[in-house]
């Protein structure tokens, strides 16, 4: 299902169609390989992580990408996004193999100093028990180059 | 209770180079993780991997995805606090300066508060990544982790 064709078209109040998937061991390891993260508990079961492989909390950022891919099939739009702020809160470790549901919404879209910002709020829960694992707030600039998007919309 | 860190204690990783290869690997890993279909993906050109594309977006050169320095800070916290961070902590980072190719980056956490409660304690920290050798901050924020009783 499509929410908007492009990410850059998302509007404040838009609610993403949730994504349900199984967080595989492969996905956790591959994401960690990509940022040279070698903490053992992200690559396999360890005593420190309770005998299971767990997700790195920064995988919350991938939940945003996953929601974009499913809800905005046209991609970003004409300009590249610039990530401004990452804010994740963990409520329980996520073991590899857990079936998850990721939901989210566009909490804010505003103009500040000529650039358009977008704040996304996301929750990651167990698909089976509804246990809350992660809350994530992500702020991006929708285009690095300044635009003339209506500055009267600014509330920052 | 596990040993609590003292206020003012600073944790630090060794320096790392933000290579062009790492910037590109991150883009590929992001696509691979987001698609989650068990196959490796090669990302389309981005501001993190293509000079031409970065220039077209008004940038002077490719820049690292801010999540790389965030991941390095996160790894520091995972090593120090284990599940107390991974399952009961928080991390907030803001990207205040781009990281360019071949810049050297260090990551840090400094304890600012320790709040003891019935089941342990919550440790609050300022966290940051810096460009070395002069220590210019590029990613800044705060984090929390729980230390159990």
PDB file of C-alpha atoms in Angstrom, chain B residues 9-142:
ATOM      1  CA  UNK B   9      34.322   9.429  34.236  1.00  0.00           C
ATOM      2  CA  UNK B  10      34.992   9.446  30.481  1.00  0.00           C
ATOM      3  CA  UNK B  11      34.904   6.415  28.182  1.00  0.00           C
ATOM      4  CA  UNK B  12      36.680   6.647  24.833  1.00  0.00           C
ATOM      5  CA  UNK B  13      37.262   4.461  21.800  1.00  0.00           C
ATOM      6  CA  UNK B  14      40.396   4.409  19.714  1.00  0.00           C
ATOM      7  CA  UNK B  15      40.591   6.582  16.612  1.00  0.00           C
ATOM      8  CA  UNK B  16      39.054   5.309  13.374  1.00  0.00           C
ATOM      9  CA  UNK B  17      39.406   6.539   9.812  1.00  0.00           C
ATOM     10  CA  UNK B  18      36.214   7.377   7.923  1.00  0.00           C
ATOM     11  CA  UNK B  19      37.276   5.775   4.682  1.00  0.00           C
ATOM     12  CA  UNK B  20      35.414   6.006   1.397  1.00  0.00           C
ATOM     13  CA  UNK B  21      35.020   2.241   1.486  1.00  0.00           C
ATOM     14  CA  UNK B  22      33.351   2.296   4.901  1.00  0.00           C
ATOM     15  CA  UNK B  23      30.964   5.040   3.796  1.00  0.00           C
ATOM     16  CA  UNK B  24      29.905   2.912   0.823  1.00  0.00           C
ATOM     17  CA  UNK B  25      29.716  -0.322   2.818  1.00  0.00           C
ATOM     18  CA  UNK B  26      27.315   1.389   5.207  1.00  0.00           C
ATOM     19  CA  UNK B  27      25.024   2.348   2.318  1.00  0.00           C
ATOM     20  CA  UNK B  28      24.998  -1.226   1.031  1.00  0.00           C
ATOM     21  CA  UNK B  29      24.405  -2.644   4.523  1.00  0.00           C
ATOM     22  CA  UNK B  30      21.546  -0.234   5.097  1.00  0.00           C
ATOM     23  CA  UNK B  31      19.816  -1.370   1.911  1.00  0.00           C
ATOM     24  CA  UNK B  32      20.492  -5.017   2.731  1.00  0.00           C
ATOM     25  CA  UNK B  33      19.117  -4.656   6.256  1.00  0.00           C
ATOM     26  CA  UNK B  34      16.068  -2.663   5.174  1.00  0.00           C
ATOM     27  CA  UNK B  35      15.071  -5.115   2.443  1.00  0.00           C
ATOM     28  CA  UNK B  36      15.680  -8.050   4.827  1.00  0.00           C
ATOM     29  CA  UNK B  37      15.252 -10.699   2.132  1.00  0.00           C
ATOM     30  CA  UNK B  38      18.493 -12.526   2.864  1.00  0.00           C
ATOM     31  CA  UNK B  39      20.425 -11.187  -0.134  1.00  0.00           C
ATOM     32  CA  UNK B  40      23.190  -8.575  -0.317  1.00  0.00           C
ATOM     33  CA  UNK B  41      22.272  -5.256  -1.912  1.00  0.00           C
ATOM     34  CA  UNK B  42      24.363  -2.612  -3.656  1.00  0.00           C
ATOM     35  CA  UNK B  43      22.975   0.844  -2.919  1.00  0.00           C
ATOM     36  CA  UNK B  44      22.274   3.394  -5.624  1.00  0.00           C
ATOM     37  CA  UNK B  45      24.647   6.421  -5.640  1.00  0.00           C
ATOM     38  CA  UNK B  46      24.164   8.616  -2.563  1.00  0.00           C
ATOM     39  CA  UNK B  47      25.776  11.668  -0.982  1.00  0.00           C
ATOM     40  CA  UNK B  48      27.792   9.132   1.036  1.00  0.00           C
ATOM     41  CA  UNK B  49      29.232   7.241  -1.912  1.00  0.00           C
ATOM     42  CA  UNK B  50      29.188   9.322  -5.114  1.00  0.00           C
ATOM     43  CA  UNK B  51      31.168  12.544  -5.567  1.00  0.00           C
ATOM     44  CA  UNK B  52      29.047  13.477  -8.547  1.00  0.00           C
ATOM     45  CA  UNK B  53      25.789  12.995  -6.682  1.00  0.00           C
ATOM     46  CA  UNK B  54      27.084  14.840  -3.591  1.00  0.00           C
ATOM     47  CA  UNK B  55      28.080  17.817  -5.764  1.00  0.00           C
ATOM     48  CA  UNK B  56      24.646  17.791  -7.410  1.00  0.00           C
ATOM     49  CA  UNK B  57      23.100  18.186  -3.943  1.00  0.00           C
ATOM     50  CA  UNK B  58      25.207  21.218  -3.060  1.00  0.00           C
ATOM     51  CA  UNK B  59      27.794  19.391  -0.986  1.00  0.00           C
ATOM     52  CA  UNK B  60      31.538  19.933  -1.502  1.00  0.00           C
ATOM     53  CA  UNK B  61      32.288  16.198  -1.305  1.00  0.00           C
ATOM     54  CA  UNK B  62      30.814  12.937  -0.086  1.00  0.00           C
ATOM     55  CA  UNK B  63      30.006  12.892   3.624  1.00  0.00           C
ATOM     56  CA  UNK B  64      29.591   9.989   6.013  1.00  0.00           C
ATOM     57  CA  UNK B  65      26.120   8.884   7.028  1.00  0.00           C
ATOM     58  CA  UNK B  66      25.610  10.240  10.530  1.00  0.00           C
ATOM     59  CA  UNK B  67      24.585   6.789  11.648  1.00  0.00           C
ATOM     60  CA  UNK B  68      28.176   5.561  11.351  1.00  0.00           C
ATOM     61  CA  UNK B  69      29.410   7.819  14.156  1.00  0.00           C
ATOM     62  CA  UNK B  70      26.181   7.077  16.051  1.00  0.00           C
ATOM     63  CA  UNK B  71      26.906   3.364  15.719  1.00  0.00           C
ATOM     64  CA  UNK B  72      30.413   3.881  17.032  1.00  0.00           C
ATOM     65  CA  UNK B  73      29.053   5.705  20.079  1.00  0.00           C
ATOM     66  CA  UNK B  74      26.429   2.976  20.506  1.00  0.00           C
ATOM     67  CA  UNK B  75      29.108   0.286  20.364  1.00  0.00           C
ATOM     68  CA  UNK B  76      31.035   2.030  23.112  1.00  0.00           C
ATOM     69  CA  UNK B  77      27.910   1.940  25.297  1.00  0.00           C
ATOM     70  CA  UNK B  78      27.177  -1.712  24.460  1.00  0.00           C
ATOM     71  CA  UNK B  79      30.674  -2.731  25.524  1.00  0.00           C
ATOM     72  CA  UNK B  80      30.444  -0.822  28.784  1.00  0.00           C
ATOM     73  CA  UNK B  81      26.859  -1.577  29.833  1.00  0.00           C
ATOM     74  CA  UNK B  82      25.770  -4.668  27.833  1.00  0.00           C
ATOM     75  CA  UNK B  83      22.027  -5.307  28.074  1.00  0.00           C
ATOM     76  CA  UNK B  84      21.708  -2.347  30.433  1.00  0.00           C
ATOM     77  CA  UNK B  85      22.138  -0.197  27.348  1.00  0.00           C
ATOM     78  CA  UNK B  86      20.987  -2.556  24.581  1.00  0.00           C
ATOM     79  CA  UNK B  87      17.671  -3.363  26.240  1.00  0.00           C
ATOM     80  CA  UNK B  88      17.062  -0.578  28.747  1.00  0.00           C
ATOM     81  CA  UNK B  89      18.994   2.427  27.548  1.00  0.00           C
ATOM     82  CA  UNK B  90      18.615   5.352  25.220  1.00  0.00           C
ATOM     83  CA  UNK B  91      20.759   7.243  22.754  1.00  0.00           C
ATOM     84  CA  UNK B  92      20.186  10.646  21.236  1.00  0.00           C
ATOM     85  CA  UNK B  93      22.647  12.057  18.724  1.00  0.00           C
ATOM     86  CA  UNK B  94      22.648  15.201  16.640  1.00  0.00           C
ATOM     87  CA  UNK B  95      24.876  15.679  13.613  1.00  0.00           C
ATOM     88  CA  UNK B  96      26.445  19.109  13.892  1.00  0.00           C
ATOM     89  CA  UNK B  97      29.325  18.809  11.422  1.00  0.00           C
ATOM     90  CA  UNK B  98      29.757  16.517   8.424  1.00  0.00           C
ATOM     91  CA  UNK B  99      32.489  13.884   8.491  1.00  0.00           C
ATOM     92  CA  UNK B 100      34.477  13.862   5.260  1.00  0.00           C
ATOM     93  CA  UNK B 101      36.516  11.144   3.629  1.00  0.00           C
ATOM     94  CA  UNK B 102      39.654  10.096   5.510  1.00  0.00           C
ATOM     95  CA  UNK B 103      38.937  12.182   8.585  1.00  0.00           C
ATOM     96  CA  UNK B 104      39.927  10.513  11.846  1.00  0.00           C
ATOM     97  CA  UNK B 105      37.110  10.062  14.361  1.00  0.00           C
ATOM     98  CA  UNK B 106      37.087   9.285  18.072  1.00  0.00           C
ATOM     99  CA  UNK B 107      34.008   8.516  20.166  1.00  0.00           C
ATOM    100  CA  UNK B 108      33.356   9.405  23.800  1.00  0.00           C
ATOM    101  CA  UNK B 109      30.909   9.135  26.694  1.00  0.00           C
ATOM    102  CA  UNK B 110      31.156  11.104  29.916  1.00  0.00           C
ATOM    103  CA  UNK B 111      29.025  10.272  32.959  1.00  0.00           C
ATOM    104  CA  UNK B 112      26.918  13.257  34.057  1.00  0.00           C
ATOM    105  CA  UNK B 113      24.512  11.667  36.536  1.00  0.00           C
ATOM    106  CA  UNK B 114      23.913   8.422  38.422  1.00  0.00           C
ATOM    107  CA  UNK B 115      20.416   7.950  39.794  1.00  0.00           C
ATOM    108  CA  UNK B 116      19.957   5.010  42.160  1.00  0.00           C
ATOM    109  CA  UNK B 117      16.512   3.391  42.467  1.00  0.00           C
ATOM    110  CA  UNK B 118      14.999   0.201  43.860  1.00  0.00           C
ATOM    111  CA  UNK B 119      16.292  -2.059  41.082  1.00  0.00           C
ATOM    112  CA  UNK B 120      19.651  -0.531  40.315  1.00  0.00           C
ATOM    113  CA  UNK B 121      20.712   2.766  38.844  1.00  0.00           C
ATOM    114  CA  UNK B 122      20.359   4.812  35.690  1.00  0.00           C
ATOM    115  CA  UNK B 123      23.574   6.287  34.343  1.00  0.00           C
ATOM    116  CA  UNK B 124      23.224   9.412  32.209  1.00  0.00           C
ATOM    117  CA  UNK B 125      26.001  10.491  29.866  1.00  0.00           C
ATOM    118  CA  UNK B 126      27.006  13.154  27.418  1.00  0.00           C
ATOM    119  CA  UNK B 127      28.209  11.401  24.271  1.00  0.00           C
ATOM    120  CA  UNK B 128      30.057  12.685  21.249  1.00  0.00           C
ATOM    121  CA  UNK B 129      32.211  11.870  18.269  1.00  0.00           C
ATOM    122  CA  UNK B 130      35.079  14.166  17.402  1.00  0.00           C
ATOM    123  CA  UNK B 131      37.389  14.817  14.488  1.00  0.00           C
ATOM    124  CA  UNK B 132      40.990  14.198  15.495  1.00  0.00           C
ATOM    125  CA  UNK B 133      43.586  15.332  16.179  1.00  0.00           C
ATOM    126  CA  UNK B 134      41.987  18.585  17.311  1.00  0.00           C
ATOM    127  CA  UNK B 135      38.865  17.036  18.876  1.00  0.00           C
ATOM    128  CA  UNK B 136      36.291  19.058  16.926  1.00  0.00           C
ATOM    129  CA  UNK B 137      32.836  17.647  17.788  1.00  0.00           C
ATOM    130  CA  UNK B 138      30.872  16.327  14.820  1.00  0.00           C
ATOM    131  CA  UNK B 139      28.162  14.233  16.517  1.00  0.00           C
ATOM    132  CA  UNK B 140      26.872  15.164  19.973  1.00  0.00           C
ATOM    133  CA  UNK B 141      24.150  13.921  22.268  1.00  0.00           C
ATOM    134  CA  UNK B 142      23.137  12.125  25.419  1.00  0.00           C
TER     135      UNK B 142
END
